PDB file of C-alpha atoms in Angstrom:
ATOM      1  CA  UNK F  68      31.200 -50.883  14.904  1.00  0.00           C
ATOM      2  CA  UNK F  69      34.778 -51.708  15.099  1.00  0.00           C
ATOM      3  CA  UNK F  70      36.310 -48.488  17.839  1.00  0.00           C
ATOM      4  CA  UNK F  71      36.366 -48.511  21.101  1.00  0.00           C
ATOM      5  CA  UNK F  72      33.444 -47.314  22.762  1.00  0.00           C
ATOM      6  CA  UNK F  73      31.387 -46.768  19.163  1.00  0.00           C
ATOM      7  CA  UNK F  74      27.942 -48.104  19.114  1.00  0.00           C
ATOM      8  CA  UNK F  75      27.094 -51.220  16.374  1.00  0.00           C
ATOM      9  CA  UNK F  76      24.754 -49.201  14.967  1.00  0.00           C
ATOM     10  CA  UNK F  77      24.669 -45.210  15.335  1.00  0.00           C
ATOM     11  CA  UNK F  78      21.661 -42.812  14.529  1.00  0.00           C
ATOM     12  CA  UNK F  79      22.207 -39.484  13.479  1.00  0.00           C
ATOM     13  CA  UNK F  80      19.064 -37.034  13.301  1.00  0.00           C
ATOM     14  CA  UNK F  81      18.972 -34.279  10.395  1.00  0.00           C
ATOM     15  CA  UNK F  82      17.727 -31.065  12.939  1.00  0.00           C
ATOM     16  CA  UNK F  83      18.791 -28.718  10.146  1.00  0.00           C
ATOM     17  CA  UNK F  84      22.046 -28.219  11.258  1.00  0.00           C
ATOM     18  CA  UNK F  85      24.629 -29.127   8.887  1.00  0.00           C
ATOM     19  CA  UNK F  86      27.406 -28.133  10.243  1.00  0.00           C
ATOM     20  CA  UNK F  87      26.573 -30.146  13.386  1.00  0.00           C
ATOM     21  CA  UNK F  88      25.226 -33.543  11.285  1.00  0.00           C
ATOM     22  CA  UNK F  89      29.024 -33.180   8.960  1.00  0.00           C
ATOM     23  CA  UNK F  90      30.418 -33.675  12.777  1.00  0.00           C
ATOM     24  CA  UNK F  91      28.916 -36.513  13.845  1.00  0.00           C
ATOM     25  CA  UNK F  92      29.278 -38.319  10.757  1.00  0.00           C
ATOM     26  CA  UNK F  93      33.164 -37.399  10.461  1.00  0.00           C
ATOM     27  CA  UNK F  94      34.120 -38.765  14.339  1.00  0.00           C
ATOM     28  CA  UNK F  95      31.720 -41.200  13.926  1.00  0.00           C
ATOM     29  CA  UNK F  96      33.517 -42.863  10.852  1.00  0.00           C
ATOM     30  CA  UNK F  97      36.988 -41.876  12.236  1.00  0.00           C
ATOM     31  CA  UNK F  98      36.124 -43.256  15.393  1.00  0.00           C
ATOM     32  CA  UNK F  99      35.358 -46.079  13.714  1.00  0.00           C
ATOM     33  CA  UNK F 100      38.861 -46.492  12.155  1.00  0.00           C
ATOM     34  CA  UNK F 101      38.357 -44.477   8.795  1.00  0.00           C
ATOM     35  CA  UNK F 102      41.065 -42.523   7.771  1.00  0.00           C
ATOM     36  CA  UNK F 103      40.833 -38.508   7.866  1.00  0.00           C
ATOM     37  CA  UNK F 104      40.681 -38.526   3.906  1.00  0.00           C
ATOM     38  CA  UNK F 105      37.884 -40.822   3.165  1.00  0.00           C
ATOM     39  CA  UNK F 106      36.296 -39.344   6.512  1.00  0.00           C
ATOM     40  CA  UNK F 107      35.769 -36.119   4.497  1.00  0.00           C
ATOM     41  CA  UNK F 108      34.700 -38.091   1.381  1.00  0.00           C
ATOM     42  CA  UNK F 109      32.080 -39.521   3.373  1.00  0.00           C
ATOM     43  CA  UNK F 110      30.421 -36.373   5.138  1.00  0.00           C
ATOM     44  CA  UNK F 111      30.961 -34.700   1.341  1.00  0.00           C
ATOM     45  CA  UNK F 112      28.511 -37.567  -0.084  1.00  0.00           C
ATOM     46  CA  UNK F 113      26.321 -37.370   3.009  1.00  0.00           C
ATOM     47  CA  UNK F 114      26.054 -33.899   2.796  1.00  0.00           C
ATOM     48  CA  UNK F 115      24.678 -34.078  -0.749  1.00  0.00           C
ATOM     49  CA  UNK F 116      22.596 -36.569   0.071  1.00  0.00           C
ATOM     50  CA  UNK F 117      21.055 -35.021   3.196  1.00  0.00           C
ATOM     51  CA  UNK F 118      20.799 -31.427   0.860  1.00  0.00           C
ATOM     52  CA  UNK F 119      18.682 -34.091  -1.897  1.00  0.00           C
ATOM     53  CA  UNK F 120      16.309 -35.195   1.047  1.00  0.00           C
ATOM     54  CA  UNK F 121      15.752 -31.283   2.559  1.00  0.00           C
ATOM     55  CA  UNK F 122      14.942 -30.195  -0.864  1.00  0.00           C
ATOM     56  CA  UNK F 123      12.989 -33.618  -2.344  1.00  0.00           C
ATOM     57  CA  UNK F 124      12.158 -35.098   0.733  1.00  0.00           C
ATOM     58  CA  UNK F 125      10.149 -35.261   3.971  1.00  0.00           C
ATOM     59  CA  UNK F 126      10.859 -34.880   7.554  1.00  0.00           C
ATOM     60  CA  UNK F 127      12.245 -37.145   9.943  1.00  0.00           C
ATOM     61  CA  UNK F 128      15.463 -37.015   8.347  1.00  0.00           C
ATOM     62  CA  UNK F 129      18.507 -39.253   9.708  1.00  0.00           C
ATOM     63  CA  UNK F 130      21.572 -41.484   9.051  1.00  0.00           C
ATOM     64  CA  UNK F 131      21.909 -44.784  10.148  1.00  0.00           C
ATOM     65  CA  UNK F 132      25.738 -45.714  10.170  1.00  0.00           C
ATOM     66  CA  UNK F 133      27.195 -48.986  10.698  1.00  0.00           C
ATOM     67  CA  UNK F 134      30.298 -51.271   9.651  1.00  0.00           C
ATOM     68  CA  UNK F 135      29.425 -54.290   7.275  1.00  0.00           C
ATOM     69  CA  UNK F 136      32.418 -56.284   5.772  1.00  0.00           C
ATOM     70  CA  UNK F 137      34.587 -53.926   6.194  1.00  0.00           C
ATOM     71  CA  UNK F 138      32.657 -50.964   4.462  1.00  0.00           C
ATOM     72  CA  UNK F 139      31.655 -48.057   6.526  1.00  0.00           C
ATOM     73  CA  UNK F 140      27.562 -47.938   5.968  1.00  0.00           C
ATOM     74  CA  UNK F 141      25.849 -44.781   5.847  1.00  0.00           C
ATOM     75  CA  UNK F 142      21.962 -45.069   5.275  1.00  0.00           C
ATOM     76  CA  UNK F 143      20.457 -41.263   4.672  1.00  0.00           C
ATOM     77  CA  UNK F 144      16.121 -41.795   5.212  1.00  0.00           C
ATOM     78  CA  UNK F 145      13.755 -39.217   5.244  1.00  0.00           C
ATOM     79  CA  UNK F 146       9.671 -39.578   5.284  1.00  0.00           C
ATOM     80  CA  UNK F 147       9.306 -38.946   1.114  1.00  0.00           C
ATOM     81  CA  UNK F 148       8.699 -41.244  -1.239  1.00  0.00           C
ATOM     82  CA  UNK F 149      12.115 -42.331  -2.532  1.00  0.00           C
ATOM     83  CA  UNK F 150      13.451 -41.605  -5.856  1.00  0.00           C
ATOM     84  CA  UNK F 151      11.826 -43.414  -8.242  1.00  0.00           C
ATOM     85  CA  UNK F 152      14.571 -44.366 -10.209  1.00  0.00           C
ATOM     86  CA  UNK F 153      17.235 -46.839  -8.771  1.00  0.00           C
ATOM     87  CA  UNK F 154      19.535 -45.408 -11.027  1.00  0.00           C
ATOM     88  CA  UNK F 155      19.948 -42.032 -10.161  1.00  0.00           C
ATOM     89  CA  UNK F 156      23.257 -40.290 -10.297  1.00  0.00           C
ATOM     90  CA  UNK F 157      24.789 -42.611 -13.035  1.00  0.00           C
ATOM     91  CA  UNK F 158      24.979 -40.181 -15.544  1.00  0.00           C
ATOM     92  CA  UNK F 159      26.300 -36.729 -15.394  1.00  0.00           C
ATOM     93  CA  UNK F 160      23.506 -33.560 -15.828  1.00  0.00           C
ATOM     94  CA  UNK F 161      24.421 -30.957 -18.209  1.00  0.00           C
ATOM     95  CA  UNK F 162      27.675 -28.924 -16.722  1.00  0.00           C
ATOM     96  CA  UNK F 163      25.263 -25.645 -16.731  1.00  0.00           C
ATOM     97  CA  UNK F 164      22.558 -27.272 -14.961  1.00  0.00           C
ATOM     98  CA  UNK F 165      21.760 -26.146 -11.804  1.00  0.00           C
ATOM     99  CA  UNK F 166      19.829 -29.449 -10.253  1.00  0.00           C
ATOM    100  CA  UNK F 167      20.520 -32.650 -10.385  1.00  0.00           C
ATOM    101  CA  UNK F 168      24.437 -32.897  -9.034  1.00  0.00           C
ATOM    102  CA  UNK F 169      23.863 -34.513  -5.666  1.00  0.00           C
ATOM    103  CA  UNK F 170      23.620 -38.107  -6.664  1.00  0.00           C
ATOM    104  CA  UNK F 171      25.917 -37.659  -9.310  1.00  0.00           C
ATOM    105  CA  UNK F 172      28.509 -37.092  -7.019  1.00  0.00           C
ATOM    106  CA  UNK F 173      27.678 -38.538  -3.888  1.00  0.00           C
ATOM    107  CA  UNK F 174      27.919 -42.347  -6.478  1.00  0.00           C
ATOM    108  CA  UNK F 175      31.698 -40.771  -7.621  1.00  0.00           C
ATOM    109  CA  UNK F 176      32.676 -40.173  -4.138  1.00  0.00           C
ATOM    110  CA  UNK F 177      31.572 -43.562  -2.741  1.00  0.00           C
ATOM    111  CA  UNK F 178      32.615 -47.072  -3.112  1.00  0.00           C
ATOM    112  CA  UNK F 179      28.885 -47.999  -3.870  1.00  0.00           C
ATOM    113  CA  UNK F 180      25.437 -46.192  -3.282  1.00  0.00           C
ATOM    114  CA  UNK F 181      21.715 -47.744  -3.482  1.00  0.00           C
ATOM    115  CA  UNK F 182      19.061 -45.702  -3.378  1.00  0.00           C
ATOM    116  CA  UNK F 183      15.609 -47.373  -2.402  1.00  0.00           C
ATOM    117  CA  UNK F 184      12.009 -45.917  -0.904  1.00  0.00           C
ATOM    118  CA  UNK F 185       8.380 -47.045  -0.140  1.00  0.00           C
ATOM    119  CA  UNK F 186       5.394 -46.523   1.616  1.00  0.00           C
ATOM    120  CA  UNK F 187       7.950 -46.009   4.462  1.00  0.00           C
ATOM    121  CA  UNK F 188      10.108 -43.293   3.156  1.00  0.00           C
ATOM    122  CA  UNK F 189      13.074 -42.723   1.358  1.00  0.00           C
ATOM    123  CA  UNK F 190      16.673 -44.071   1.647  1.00  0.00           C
ATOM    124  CA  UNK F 191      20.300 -43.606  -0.052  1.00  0.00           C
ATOM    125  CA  UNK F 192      22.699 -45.945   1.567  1.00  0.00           C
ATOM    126  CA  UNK F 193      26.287 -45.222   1.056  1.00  0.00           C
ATOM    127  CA  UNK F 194      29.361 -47.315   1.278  1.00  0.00           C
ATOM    128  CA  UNK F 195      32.808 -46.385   1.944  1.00  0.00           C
ATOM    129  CA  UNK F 196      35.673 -48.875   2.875  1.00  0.00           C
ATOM    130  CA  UNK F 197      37.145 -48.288   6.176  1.00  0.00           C
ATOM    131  CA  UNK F 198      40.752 -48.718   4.726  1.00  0.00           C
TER     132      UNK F 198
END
């Protein structure tokens, strides 16, 4: 990754502490050169994401962060089987509805978002530019 002192590639383990996992993820990405403001955009799409695998998913649960063309990469996994479709979170859910925001968001927030899964578990990989 492109700071001084920050790891190519940085793993960030989901104990249940979210407080502790927004953190990490925010100095990670500002140590990385990402500006306060999309810093927080970041950890707010993470955080929805990490919320989607707690409640849909299965443990281990983790980011994998890295910098790719200039995009900071934020891969959420978990031990689930993925969601099943790829296009998740393009449309809105009813403004009542209690379910079904975290996607929805987390695609709004980010410059791009795949979602993927398999026999090996589940992943939502987020991208952010650093500038």
């Amino acid at each position: 990754m492109g700071g001084a002192g920050v790891a190519r590639h940085h793993h960030i383990p989901f104990s249940g502490d979210y407080h502790a996992f927004r953190g990490v993820l925010a100095r990670l990405a500002r140590d990385c050169g990402m500006s306060a403001d999309r810093a927080d955009k970041l950890v707010l799409a993470a955080n929805e994401v990490v919320t989607n695998a707690v409640v849909h998913g299965e443990p281990p649960i983790a980011a994998h962060c890295w910098i790719a063309d200039g995009d900071f990469v934020c891969e959420i996994s978990d031990g689930g089987p993925g969601v099943a479709d790829p296009f998740a979170g393009w449309a809105l859910p009813d403004p009542g509805a209690q379910r079904g925001w975290g996607l929805a968001l987390a695609r709004r927030i980010c410059d791009a978002l795949e979602v993927g899964g398999g026999r090996d578990g589940s992943r939502v990989r987020l991208y952010l530019a650093l500038a």
